[in-house]
Amino acid sequence: MPQVVILMGSKSDEEKISPCVDVLRHLKVSYVMTVCSAHRTPERTVELVRQYEADGARVFVCAAGMAAHLAGAVAARTLRPVIGIPVSGTALCGMDALFSTVQMPPGYPVATVALDKAGARNAAWLAAQILALSDPELEARLMEERAAMSLDVTRSGEEIRQKYA
Ligand code: RP5
């Protein structure tokens, strides 16, 4: 039973969104990832939300480019948290997707992360943090990861300091 459902608007989004899966796997969070489009497959979008909610999904992650309505369309149909990843690759360089994803009307929030791969990674981290509210083991893993990142920065700092001494 996937805890996190990742939906992307097109197969063409795959390369930019797959880092979300890398992070979720690393954190041992169960997920499913598939394609559905708010515009091209509106009924499938509604059906997937209904189906995965019934299966116990806790968080939805939605990625789309251009007039990116997928996250909003999902948020309209669930009370579970929705995280939106705007996807670039258009003449507007993703500003279109960013504004479409972030500018939701009151009552229907989409927690919008950065564009493309950076956003995909943070969508996974944010989903994990939401799940960690009711999962102390996951919370402990997240704390370990933060400690490791902190150590990395300290080590890099020492390397750079020595290199330019
Ligand atoms: C959006 O339109 C998709 O999320 C994708 O980023 C963009 C272009 O889709 P394709 O024409 O490549 O399928 O719905």
Short mmCIF file of C-alpha atoms and ligand atoms in Angstrom, two decimals:
data_model
loop_
_atom_site.label_atom_id
_atom_site.label_comp_id
_atom_site.label_asym_id
_atom_site.label_seq_id
_atom_site.Cartn_x
_atom_site.Cartn_y
_atom_site.Cartn_z
CA MET A 1 0.00 0.00 0.00
CA PRO A 2 1.78 3.20 -1.11
CA GLN A 3 1.95 6.04 1.40
CA VAL A 4 3.02 8.54 -1.24
CA VAL A 5 1.42 8.82 -4.67
CA ILE A 6 3.47 10.59 -7.31
CA LEU A 7 1.53 11.72 -10.36
CA MET A 8 3.15 13.39 -13.35
CA GLY A 9 1.33 15.08 -16.19
CA SER A 10 3.28 13.39 -18.96
CA LYS A 11 5.89 10.70 -19.51
CA SER A 12 8.07 13.57 -20.76
CA ASP A 13 8.31 14.71 -17.10
CA GLU A 14 9.91 11.44 -15.99
CA GLU A 15 13.58 12.43 -16.00
CA LYS A 16 12.93 15.55 -13.93
CA ILE A 17 10.70 13.80 -11.42
CA SER A 18 12.47 10.48 -10.86
CA PRO A 19 14.78 11.96 -8.16
CA CYS A 20 11.67 12.03 -5.97
CA VAL A 21 11.67 8.24 -6.09
CA ASP A 22 15.40 8.07 -5.28
CA VAL A 23 14.84 10.03 -2.06
CA LEU A 24 11.73 8.08 -1.05
CA ARG A 25 13.56 4.78 -1.60
CA HIS A 26 16.50 6.03 0.42
CA LEU A 27 14.15 6.99 3.26
CA LYS A 28 12.27 3.66 2.99
CA VAL A 29 8.95 5.35 2.27
CA SER A 30 6.49 3.38 0.14
CA TYR A 31 5.31 5.06 -3.03
CA VAL A 32 3.74 4.57 -6.42
CA MET A 33 4.46 6.74 -9.45
CA THR A 34 2.36 6.99 -12.58
CA VAL A 35 1.21 9.41 -15.28
CA CYS A 36 -2.10 11.22 -15.47
CA SER A 37 -3.07 14.56 -16.89
CA ALA A 38 -5.55 17.11 -15.57
CA HIS A 39 -6.36 18.00 -19.18
CA ARG A 40 -5.79 14.88 -21.28
CA THR A 41 -7.12 12.31 -18.79
CA PRO A 42 -9.33 14.23 -16.34
CA GLU A 43 -11.45 11.18 -15.44
CA ARG A 44 -8.36 9.03 -14.81
CA THR A 45 -7.03 11.75 -12.50
CA VAL A 46 -10.20 11.68 -10.39
CA GLU A 47 -10.27 7.88 -10.40
CA LEU A 48 -6.63 7.57 -9.30
CA VAL A 49 -7.16 9.97 -6.40
CA ARG A 50 -10.21 8.01 -5.29
CA GLN A 51 -8.45 4.66 -5.68
CA TYR A 52 -5.21 5.58 -3.91
CA GLU A 53 -7.06 7.36 -1.11
CA ALA A 54 -9.08 4.17 -0.57
CA ASP A 55 -5.79 2.21 -0.56
CA GLY A 56 -4.52 4.42 2.27
CA ALA A 57 -2.27 6.93 0.49
CA ARG A 58 -1.32 9.76 2.86
CA VAL A 59 0.34 12.33 0.59
CA PHE A 60 0.00 13.19 -3.10
CA VAL A 61 2.92 14.61 -5.08
CA CYS A 62 1.91 16.12 -8.42
CA ALA A 63 4.28 17.29 -11.14
CA ALA A 64 3.28 19.08 -14.32
CA GLY A 65 4.51 21.64 -16.78
CA MET A 66 2.95 24.38 -18.92
CA ALA A 67 -0.57 25.27 -17.64
CA ALA A 68 0.10 22.96 -14.72
CA HIS A 69 -3.29 22.12 -13.27
CA LEU A 70 -2.64 18.58 -12.07
CA ALA A 71 -1.78 19.44 -8.46
CA GLY A 72 -4.78 21.76 -8.24
CA ALA A 73 -7.11 19.19 -9.77
CA VAL A 74 -5.93 16.63 -7.21
CA ALA A 75 -6.18 19.12 -4.32
CA ALA A 76 -9.78 19.76 -5.36
CA ARG A 77 -10.59 16.11 -4.73
CA THR A 78 -8.70 15.17 -1.57
CA LEU A 79 -8.07 16.44 1.93
CA ARG A 80 -4.71 14.67 2.01
CA PRO A 81 -1.72 17.01 1.63
CA VAL A 82 -0.79 17.78 -1.97
CA ILE A 83 2.75 18.77 -2.91
CA GLY A 84 3.22 20.37 -6.32
CA ILE A 85 6.36 20.25 -8.46
CA PRO A 86 6.37 22.75 -11.35
CA VAL A 87 8.13 21.38 -14.43
CA SER A 88 10.15 23.57 -16.81
CA GLY A 89 10.86 23.08 -20.50
CA THR A 90 8.63 25.64 -22.14
CA ALA A 91 9.18 29.03 -23.76
CA LEU A 92 8.34 30.49 -20.35
CA CYS A 93 11.05 28.37 -18.66
CA GLY A 94 8.68 26.91 -16.09
CA MET A 95 7.33 30.25 -14.81
CA ASP A 96 3.99 29.19 -16.31
CA ALA A 97 4.00 25.93 -14.32
CA LEU A 98 5.25 27.66 -11.18
CA PHE A 99 2.46 30.22 -11.17
CA SER A 100 -0.17 27.62 -12.15
CA THR A 101 0.90 25.37 -9.29
CA VAL A 102 1.50 27.88 -6.54
CA GLN A 103 -1.44 30.24 -7.00
CA MET A 104 -4.21 28.13 -5.53
CA PRO A 105 -7.38 29.71 -4.15
CA PRO A 106 -7.86 29.74 -0.35
CA GLY A 107 -8.98 26.39 1.03
CA TYR A 108 -7.25 24.31 -1.63
CA PRO A 109 -3.53 24.54 -0.84
CA VAL A 110 -0.77 23.00 -2.90
CA ALA A 111 2.57 22.99 -1.09
CA THR A 112 4.70 24.08 -4.02
CA VAL A 113 8.37 23.16 -4.11
CA ALA A 114 11.13 24.20 -6.51
CA LEU A 115 11.12 23.37 -10.21
CA ASP A 116 12.28 20.07 -11.69
CA LYS A 117 14.86 17.83 -10.00
CA ALA A 118 15.49 20.04 -6.96
CA GLY A 119 11.76 20.24 -6.38
CA ALA A 120 11.34 16.52 -6.93
CA ARG A 121 13.88 15.80 -4.19
CA ASN A 122 12.31 18.25 -1.77
CA ALA A 123 8.83 16.94 -2.52
CA ALA A 124 10.05 13.58 -1.24
CA TRP A 125 11.63 15.12 1.86
CA LEU A 126 8.48 17.10 2.61
CA ALA A 127 6.25 14.07 2.10
CA ALA A 128 8.50 12.12 4.48
CA GLN A 129 8.33 14.90 7.07
CA ILE A 130 4.53 14.83 6.88
CA LEU A 131 4.51 11.05 7.34
CA ALA A 132 7.04 11.32 10.18
CA LEU A 133 4.44 13.19 12.25
CA SER A 134 2.92 9.78 12.96
CA ASP A 135 5.98 7.57 12.41
CA PRO A 136 8.74 7.93 15.02
CA GLU A 137 11.09 5.54 13.15
CA LEU A 138 10.86 7.65 10.01
CA GLU A 139 11.39 10.77 12.11
CA ALA A 140 14.56 9.19 13.52
CA ARG A 141 15.78 8.38 9.98
CA LEU A 142 15.16 11.98 8.92
CA MET A 143 17.13 13.25 11.90
CA GLU A 144 20.02 10.93 11.00
CA GLU A 145 19.96 12.19 7.41
CA ARG A 146 20.11 15.79 8.60
CA ALA A 147 23.01 14.99 10.88
CA ALA A 148 24.82 13.36 7.93
CA MET A 149 24.20 16.41 5.71
CA SER A 150 25.49 18.67 8.45
CA LEU A 151 28.64 16.56 8.80
CA ASP A 152 29.16 16.67 5.02
CA VAL A 153 29.13 20.48 5.04
CA THR A 154 31.57 20.62 7.94
CA ARG A 155 33.93 18.17 6.16
CA SER A 156 33.68 20.14 2.89
CA GLY A 157 34.41 23.33 4.78
CA GLU A 158 37.57 21.81 6.23
CA GLU A 159 38.64 20.50 2.78
CA ILE A 160 38.16 23.92 1.18
CA ARG A 161 39.90 25.67 4.07
CA GLN A 162 42.95 23.40 3.69
CA LYS A 163 42.97 23.60 -0.12
CA TYR A 164 43.11 27.41 -0.12
CA ALA A 165 45.30 27.85 2.96
C1 RP5 B 1 2.12 18.97 -19.03
O1 RP5 B 1 2.49 19.43 -20.28
C2 RP5 B 1 3.07 17.86 -18.71
O2 RP5 B 1 3.24 17.76 -17.33
C3 RP5 B 1 4.34 18.24 -19.41
O3 RP5 B 1 5.26 18.88 -18.55
C4 RP5 B 1 3.88 19.23 -20.47
C5 RP5 B 1 4.12 18.75 -21.87
O4 RP5 B 1 3.57 17.47 -22.04
P1 RP5 B 1 3.89 16.59 -23.32
O5 RP5 B 1 3.33 17.33 -24.49
O6 RP5 B 1 5.38 16.44 -23.38
O7 RP5 B 1 3.20 15.28 -23.09
O8 RP5 B 1 0.81 18.53 -19.00
#
